[in-house]
XYZ file of C-alpha atoms in Angstrom:
558
model
C 104.147 65.646 52.887
C 105.994 62.423 51.990
C 108.366 62.963 54.899
C 105.421 63.501 57.283
C 103.729 60.300 56.116
C 106.974 58.363 56.374
C 107.404 59.444 59.983
C 103.833 58.459 60.794
C 104.125 55.047 59.118
C 107.456 54.425 60.873
C 105.568 54.323 64.175
C 102.198 52.989 63.048
C 103.566 49.840 61.378
C 105.404 48.471 64.491
C 102.346 49.263 66.625
C 100.060 47.467 64.175
C 102.368 44.407 64.124
C 102.748 44.292 67.889
C 99.004 44.657 68.401
C 98.659 41.122 67.040
C 100.457 39.934 70.168
C 99.439 40.417 73.773
C 99.971 43.950 74.910
C 98.269 47.180 75.858
C 97.245 49.785 73.304
C 95.991 53.197 74.426
C 95.730 56.730 73.182
C 93.569 59.771 72.922
C 92.443 62.702 70.852
C 91.978 66.339 71.808
C 90.570 69.121 69.654
C 90.135 72.790 70.562
C 88.538 74.909 67.847
C 87.201 78.444 67.655
C 85.357 80.517 65.096
C 86.269 84.126 65.806
C 83.449 86.607 65.151
C 83.716 90.214 64.034
C 82.570 91.861 67.276
C 82.535 95.646 66.752
C 81.517 96.148 70.376
C 85.042 95.295 71.540
C 87.365 98.246 70.982
C 90.921 99.235 71.777
C 91.963 102.297 73.764
C 91.764 104.458 70.617
C 88.088 103.565 69.968
C 88.996 101.233 67.109
C 87.155 97.891 66.809
C 89.198 94.855 67.781
C 90.994 93.488 64.722
C 89.213 90.486 63.262
C 91.737 87.674 62.600
C 92.640 86.977 59.005
C 91.775 83.296 59.452
C 88.673 83.335 61.696
C 88.306 79.547 61.933
C 91.197 77.995 63.851
C 91.798 74.660 65.479
C 94.418 72.914 67.669
C 94.291 69.104 67.396
C 96.328 66.377 69.102
C 96.324 62.623 68.443
C 98.491 60.461 70.682
C 98.933 56.679 70.511
C 100.974 54.391 72.769
C 101.556 50.654 72.677
C 103.071 48.679 75.571
C 104.386 45.158 75.121
C 106.142 43.547 78.093
C 108.968 45.988 78.985
C 108.671 47.966 75.757
C 106.549 51.034 75.025
C 106.359 52.967 71.758
C 104.265 55.980 70.925
C 103.848 59.213 69.024
C 101.820 62.411 69.010
C 100.556 63.983 65.786
C 99.393 67.593 65.838
C 97.374 69.704 63.420
C 96.786 73.447 63.549
C 94.244 74.519 60.926
C 94.111 77.018 59.394
C 96.340 78.374 62.139
C 96.708 77.839 65.873
C 94.368 79.638 68.291
C 95.056 83.331 68.792
C 98.349 84.244 70.450
C 99.702 80.716 70.340
C 103.253 80.183 69.110
C 103.217 81.010 65.351
C 105.514 78.000 64.827
C 102.460 75.812 65.471
C 101.073 75.554 61.947
C 100.114 72.787 59.573
C 100.038 69.063 60.347
C 102.957 66.877 61.344
C 104.245 64.219 63.713
C 105.240 66.297 66.730
C 106.812 63.786 69.126
C 107.683 60.086 69.104
C 109.536 57.704 71.411
C 110.564 54.135 72.148
C 111.102 53.098 75.781
C 112.446 50.033 77.560
C 111.806 49.809 81.304
C 112.340 47.254 84.053
C 112.910 47.530 87.817
C 116.410 48.963 87.484
C 116.750 50.468 84.006
C 114.581 52.909 82.055
C 115.865 53.881 78.594
C 114.032 56.250 76.239
C 114.940 57.256 72.679
C 113.072 59.974 70.840
C 111.121 62.733 72.576
C 110.779 62.682 76.354
C 109.804 64.857 79.332
C 111.870 65.115 82.498
C 112.292 67.247 85.610
C 115.221 67.685 87.980
C 114.222 68.579 91.534
C 111.654 71.374 91.685
C 112.237 72.270 88.038
C 113.931 75.612 88.760
C 116.950 74.447 86.767
C 115.307 72.111 84.257
C 111.854 70.837 83.401
C 110.426 69.477 80.172
C 106.629 69.321 80.111
C 103.496 69.833 78.034
C 100.540 72.117 78.739
C 98.268 72.554 75.752
C 96.211 75.365 77.299
C 99.403 77.437 77.548
C 100.888 76.273 74.260
C 103.880 74.707 76.010
C 105.628 71.594 74.746
C 109.347 71.742 75.422
C 110.163 68.038 75.193
C 113.730 66.995 74.392
C 114.535 64.931 71.316
C 117.388 62.626 72.127
C 117.916 60.019 74.814
C 117.361 59.455 78.523
C 118.655 56.768 80.869
C 117.307 56.237 84.398
C 119.182 53.721 86.512
C 118.074 52.485 89.953
C 120.664 50.026 91.307
C 118.814 49.979 94.652
C 115.466 51.317 95.848
C 117.158 54.329 97.462
C 119.503 55.420 94.624
C 118.425 56.973 91.303
C 120.684 58.163 88.472
C 119.386 60.091 85.471
C 121.242 61.044 82.334
C 119.745 63.059 79.459
C 120.873 64.429 76.114
C 118.895 66.142 73.390
C 117.611 69.181 71.571
C 114.533 71.010 72.732
C 111.353 71.077 70.707
C 110.261 74.394 69.158
C 107.236 74.140 66.890
C 107.724 71.047 64.720
C 111.498 71.504 64.806
C 114.191 71.615 67.505
C 116.304 74.436 68.911
C 119.832 75.075 67.669
C 121.522 73.942 70.877
C 122.492 70.767 72.678
C 121.301 70.026 76.219
C 123.123 67.657 78.576
C 121.954 66.638 82.029
C 122.767 64.469 85.035
C 120.700 63.937 88.171
C 121.373 61.908 91.310
C 119.004 61.243 94.216
C 119.776 59.320 97.402
C 117.181 58.168 99.939
C 119.019 58.466 103.259
C 116.096 57.212 105.333
C 116.438 53.752 103.774
C 120.180 53.667 104.460
C 119.735 54.902 108.030
C 116.687 52.626 108.499
C 114.365 55.415 109.629
C 110.794 54.144 110.016
C 108.859 57.377 110.592
C 111.185 59.793 108.808
C 111.778 60.342 105.110
C 115.109 62.017 104.274
C 116.650 62.391 100.822
C 119.234 64.503 99.006
C 119.732 65.216 95.329
C 122.181 66.867 92.935
C 121.672 68.023 89.347
C 123.667 69.297 86.394
C 122.367 70.869 83.165
C 124.479 72.109 80.281
C 123.207 74.116 77.324
C 125.642 74.371 74.429
C 124.706 77.017 71.872
C 127.182 78.680 69.553
C 126.806 82.435 69.553
C 125.731 84.287 66.440
C 127.575 87.502 67.387
C 131.197 88.372 66.675
C 133.824 87.866 69.398
C 131.492 86.775 72.206
C 132.820 87.297 75.722
C 130.823 84.359 77.056
C 131.203 80.610 76.598
C 128.976 78.664 74.227
C 128.351 76.190 77.085
C 126.245 77.475 79.986
C 126.366 75.219 83.065
C 123.727 74.835 85.748
C 124.189 73.095 89.099
C 121.660 72.320 91.839
C 121.511 70.658 95.251
C 118.376 69.754 97.205
C 117.251 68.269 100.512
C 113.870 66.831 101.492
C 112.759 65.900 105.022
C 109.445 64.523 106.335
C 108.692 63.444 109.886
C 105.164 62.652 111.031
C 103.119 65.813 110.296
C 106.120 68.059 109.554
C 107.795 68.425 106.162
C 110.582 70.546 104.719
C 112.384 70.839 101.393
C 115.012 73.204 100.060
C 116.935 73.658 96.826
C 119.734 75.908 95.613
C 120.495 76.417 91.915
C 123.391 78.162 90.191
C 123.702 79.118 86.515
C 127.156 80.025 85.183
C 127.957 83.383 83.592
C 126.180 84.061 80.337
C 124.991 86.968 78.198
C 122.038 88.795 79.766
C 119.376 89.297 77.107
C 117.109 92.209 78.008
C 115.238 92.452 74.696
C 114.176 89.437 72.614
C 116.609 88.598 69.795
C 119.195 91.133 70.994
C 122.405 89.493 72.275
C 125.539 91.475 73.016
C 128.627 91.500 75.215
C 127.728 94.407 77.471
C 126.438 92.397 80.399
C 127.686 88.901 81.333
C 126.299 87.633 84.661
C 125.577 84.383 86.531
C 122.170 83.393 87.895
C 120.931 81.689 91.047
C 117.808 80.484 92.830
C 116.995 79.534 96.429
C 113.764 77.745 97.347
C 112.574 76.775 100.837
C 109.281 75.107 101.750
C 108.086 74.274 105.269
C 104.812 72.825 106.446
C 102.823 71.030 109.097
C 99.589 69.151 108.461
C 97.239 67.031 110.492
C 93.503 66.385 110.418
C 91.669 69.698 110.539
C 94.751 71.927 110.543
C 97.588 72.754 108.185
C 100.157 75.471 107.557
C 102.472 75.762 104.581
C 105.130 78.412 103.939
C 107.336 78.970 100.879
C 110.270 81.316 100.316
C 112.046 81.877 97.021
C 114.801 84.120 95.741
C 115.568 84.359 92.007
C 118.394 86.287 90.364
C 118.832 86.289 86.569
C 117.320 82.807 86.467
C 115.473 82.741 83.140
C 116.891 79.861 81.077
C 116.165 79.178 77.399
C 117.540 76.648 74.942
C 118.375 79.597 72.675
C 119.541 82.866 74.227
C 117.557 84.998 71.778
C 114.283 83.362 72.908
C 114.379 85.166 76.241
C 111.402 87.488 76.578
C 109.195 85.795 73.970
C 105.509 85.782 74.939
C 104.798 82.182 73.878
C 106.817 80.276 76.532
C 108.828 78.947 73.577
C 112.173 77.201 74.228
C 111.888 77.704 77.986
C 114.079 75.207 79.846
C 113.051 75.662 83.468
C 109.846 75.873 85.492
C 109.350 79.053 87.526
C 105.683 79.331 88.560
C 104.376 82.252 90.564
C 104.088 81.194 94.206
C 100.762 82.843 95.015
C 97.253 81.546 95.628
C 95.827 79.881 92.530
C 92.574 81.816 92.261
C 89.387 80.185 90.953
C 87.322 83.389 90.764
C 87.336 85.368 87.512
C 87.936 88.829 88.968
C 90.793 87.673 91.201
C 92.602 86.550 88.021
C 92.689 89.957 86.339
C 95.770 91.190 88.214
C 97.650 87.934 88.547
C 101.320 87.858 89.496
C 103.906 86.391 87.136
C 107.338 85.358 88.434
C 110.147 87.838 87.711
C 113.436 86.009 86.980
C 114.656 88.467 84.305
C 117.121 91.356 84.324
C 115.955 94.774 83.090
C 118.122 97.897 83.248
C 115.842 100.282 81.394
C 115.888 103.550 83.373
C 116.244 104.683 86.971
C 112.593 103.821 87.651
C 112.621 100.443 85.908
C 115.439 98.201 87.099
C 115.189 94.620 88.276
C 117.352 91.537 88.462
C 114.950 88.979 89.932
C 112.527 88.540 92.806
C 112.397 87.686 96.497
C 109.384 86.747 98.585
C 107.019 83.957 99.437
C 103.604 82.903 100.630
C 101.942 81.335 103.659
C 98.812 79.141 103.603
C 96.797 78.323 106.727
C 93.898 75.863 106.840
C 91.623 75.158 109.793
C 88.446 73.090 110.141
C 86.034 74.064 112.888
C 84.655 70.789 114.187
C 81.040 69.763 113.958
C 79.155 70.798 117.067
C 81.568 73.616 117.976
C 80.392 77.229 118.389
C 81.602 78.316 114.941
C 81.403 74.933 113.267
C 77.743 74.382 114.022
C 76.008 71.193 113.035
C 78.082 70.524 109.894
C 81.403 72.234 110.648
C 83.159 75.064 108.794
C 86.437 75.408 106.885
C 88.614 78.522 106.868
C 91.590 79.077 104.552
C 93.995 82.039 104.780
C 96.686 82.931 102.278
C 99.231 85.766 102.248
C 101.886 86.314 99.600
C 104.389 89.106 99.049
C 106.960 89.606 96.290
C 109.628 92.275 95.907
C 112.410 93.126 93.522
C 115.958 92.442 94.701
C 117.667 95.394 96.298
C 121.210 96.419 95.353
C 123.143 98.770 93.141
C 122.093 99.140 89.516
C 123.973 100.950 86.760
C 121.914 101.623 83.635
C 124.492 103.567 81.620
C 127.829 102.454 80.151
C 128.797 100.035 81.358
C 125.540 98.400 82.462
C 125.944 96.356 85.631
C 124.317 95.459 88.934
C 125.157 93.988 92.316
C 122.327 92.648 94.455
C 121.912 92.122 98.180
C 121.287 88.432 98.802
C 118.463 88.915 101.319
C 117.619 92.481 100.361
C 114.031 93.493 99.549
C 113.697 96.209 96.912
C 110.568 97.749 95.406
C 107.371 95.781 95.892
C 105.973 93.818 92.956
C 102.866 92.221 94.391
C 100.987 91.487 97.617
C 97.720 89.698 98.215
C 95.680 88.671 101.243
C 93.025 85.978 100.900
C 90.308 84.728 103.237
C 87.996 81.876 102.217
C 85.211 80.474 104.406
C 83.376 77.314 103.351
C 80.220 76.338 105.197
C 77.961 73.334 104.680
C 74.538 74.223 106.052
C 72.815 70.908 105.448
C 72.848 68.044 102.947
C 71.596 70.350 100.181
C 73.125 73.806 100.783
C 76.787 74.831 100.834
C 78.234 78.334 100.632
C 81.671 79.896 100.125
C 82.639 83.474 100.954
C 85.966 84.960 99.830
C 87.757 88.250 100.305
C 90.902 89.227 98.368
C 93.069 92.309 98.797
C 95.759 92.892 96.150
C 98.602 95.268 95.357
C 99.889 95.005 91.774
C 102.856 97.057 90.543
C 101.925 97.264 86.870
C 105.024 99.295 85.991
C 107.511 96.742 87.313
C 105.629 93.531 86.475
C 104.380 94.429 82.998
C 107.005 97.132 82.346
C 104.270 99.664 81.545
C 102.993 102.184 84.105
C 101.038 102.546 87.327
C 100.140 100.652 90.480
C 96.815 98.942 91.163
C 95.159 98.249 94.518
C 92.085 96.072 94.607
C 89.490 94.754 97.031
C 87.503 91.752 95.829
C 84.571 89.942 97.388
C 83.026 86.748 96.057
C 80.134 84.666 97.333
C 78.870 81.392 95.961
C 76.135 78.957 96.910
C 75.547 75.394 95.740
C 72.219 73.625 96.065
C 71.943 69.879 95.468
C 68.565 68.679 94.226
C 69.867 65.105 94.094
C 73.362 63.611 94.481
C 74.002 64.270 90.745
C 71.825 67.334 90.045
C 72.808 70.745 91.408
C 72.925 74.471 90.760
C 75.840 76.759 91.600
C 75.555 80.555 91.762
C 78.505 82.952 92.060
C 78.598 86.724 92.522
C 81.817 88.796 92.434
C 82.821 92.432 92.730
C 86.171 94.189 92.476
C 87.028 97.734 93.511
C 90.236 98.957 91.807
C 91.833 102.388 92.108
C 93.674 102.400 88.751
C 93.775 100.945 85.258
C 90.332 99.539 84.315
C 88.814 100.343 87.728
C 85.716 98.493 89.021
C 84.283 95.191 87.820
C 81.237 93.063 88.623
C 80.742 89.424 87.712
C 78.302 86.560 88.061
C 78.043 82.897 87.079
C 75.214 80.376 87.164
C 76.049 76.727 86.554
C 73.521 73.915 86.377
C 74.482 70.249 86.502
C 71.597 68.191 85.107
C 73.363 64.964 86.022
C 76.862 63.514 86.073
C 77.026 63.767 82.265
C 75.494 67.113 81.275
C 76.110 70.642 82.587
C 75.487 74.221 81.384
C 76.557 77.666 82.517
C 76.101 81.366 81.830
C 78.450 84.080 83.060
C 79.187 87.773 82.650
C 82.017 90.109 83.636
C 81.138 93.814 83.447
C 83.836 96.486 83.512
C 81.355 99.171 84.527
C 83.934 101.335 86.318
C 86.210 101.970 83.340
C 86.919 105.687 82.908
C 86.551 105.310 79.131
C 82.896 104.857 78.168
C 83.457 102.672 75.102
C 85.610 100.283 77.169
C 82.841 99.556 79.688
C 82.307 96.132 78.181
C 80.327 93.049 79.125
C 82.303 89.819 78.718
C 79.426 87.349 78.540
C 79.641 83.606 77.946
C 77.191 80.746 77.671
C 78.118 77.134 77.230
C 77.846 73.559 78.322
C 79.634 70.226 78.477
C 78.634 66.605 77.942
C 80.590 63.662 79.310
C 80.241 59.987 78.535
C 82.788 57.555 79.915
C 86.205 58.929 78.837
C 84.829 61.418 76.303
C 84.005 65.067 76.973
C 82.669 67.633 74.507
C 82.121 71.305 75.361
C 80.548 74.188 73.438
C 80.823 77.893 74.280
C 79.734 81.225 72.813
C 80.870 84.598 74.105
C 83.675 87.052 74.676
C 87.222 86.466 75.919
C 88.599 89.150 78.231
C 92.080 90.171 77.155
C 94.868 89.458 79.601
C 96.620 86.491 81.151
C 95.425 82.898 81.187
C 97.299 80.956 83.874
C 97.667 77.263 84.708
C 99.617 76.261 87.812
C 101.296 79.639 88.133
C 102.502 79.811 84.502
C 100.689 82.212 82.170
C 100.183 83.166 78.539
C 98.785 86.423 77.178
C 95.528 86.269 75.197
C 93.891 89.093 73.216
C 90.278 90.171 73.484
C 88.109 88.170 71.117
C 84.593 86.993 70.492
C 83.393 83.740 68.998
C 82.141 80.192 69.208
C 84.428 77.478 70.548
C 84.143 73.732 70.739
C 86.451 71.252 72.440
C 86.590 67.477 72.338
C 88.672 65.240 74.552
C 88.617 61.458 74.506
C 90.887 58.600 75.521
C 90.871 54.893 74.790
């Protein structure tokens, strides 16, 4: 406790002293708490009631303070998890402590940070440090970062540190260099933006096994190109990770399989008023990257070094998020029916606005959005017995992981009524994605209508239905949300798994809640059931168990 207080005072005292001078002080506080109830109506597949957590009252709390004085900024984040973190969060999040702290000096050419920092090279496929509290991710580096911009078109970055894990750091050293050059400024292009970039990341971790056949230092290299001209844009990136031990099961490292990894990303698009098309292609091979080898496969996103989101439509309907795709960068050589070394695929988005006064647009116009995504395993030769090995085809498509087709039509009827109709068709290979069994095909329809009583008062009604041919089968869902004004809103919702083949699993997942906002403060209260499965933010997911309870969240900044 004395050490914790010393750390806190080390940063509070300089901030308090500097606050007597001219400067800018800001911060915030976030609290997410839940009281888990003993809900005997929720049962597992063996007709046993869902296990009630040992500590039913849990809370995740974050206090962050920053002070800026001229070119200097100092700050810290304190975190408290009482009695424990929310269910299925990283068990390393426990107790109260100073989680991150930093001191930064920045002017037009130089940016130097000591302490904890976040950074991203290129798209993040090779390296990204970021925080997402809903997912329980905070993989900041503790060390130092230097950003140098000798001209407006040249940027150098250099990083060194150890990655955060809980309130400690991983047992490895991370080194990084990044260079970006704006060619359009050099070539004096006026309507074209052209840039190139190169990155290096090194992770140095001494192996805990005897006579390792791989180096302690794993090197990653990347090159990227970005091009924009008028309404057209294009970017591409290639990443390479040097040979390293392939970890197929968490905490199990051996010398049987030593392989490199790689990633290729391509994005193309065209956008103008009323029309847009965007296409992405990605190929991953053995591209999971952790600050400690043994962390590979953990379910808490702990010690993850790179950012590999699923490139599919980010669904905002509840039923469309039951069978959600997760990117597949890992290697598994389990049996002849379960082998994979990565993924290959992509998605295409198309947007079109029918003009006001046109045949389909009518008086107020109409918007149509189409999305198609498809992801497959890499094809090649796989050897699951001694010795384990594989050789992939670079542009070969193996067994299908996931496919979805999405149509969304938004229509404004008048100044008060607006409606949205959506159709989703999905294929989900549960055996390959979750490494369990089965394949699921779904058809989902969703319709919503919003009525505005006044500019700040409205009601929104949503109805959803999913037909599924496997697993939990059919679902129905509905939501009603009422906004009293710009400050206060309430909602009630229900998801009903009426089609489940097992009677005692035909559950209602009901919720009722509301939120109040005043200036920069928001407080929300909710009572109901949490459907077990994946919770995803920006294409990255975490697994949550079924639960029932009362939750309250508070978020404020100053």
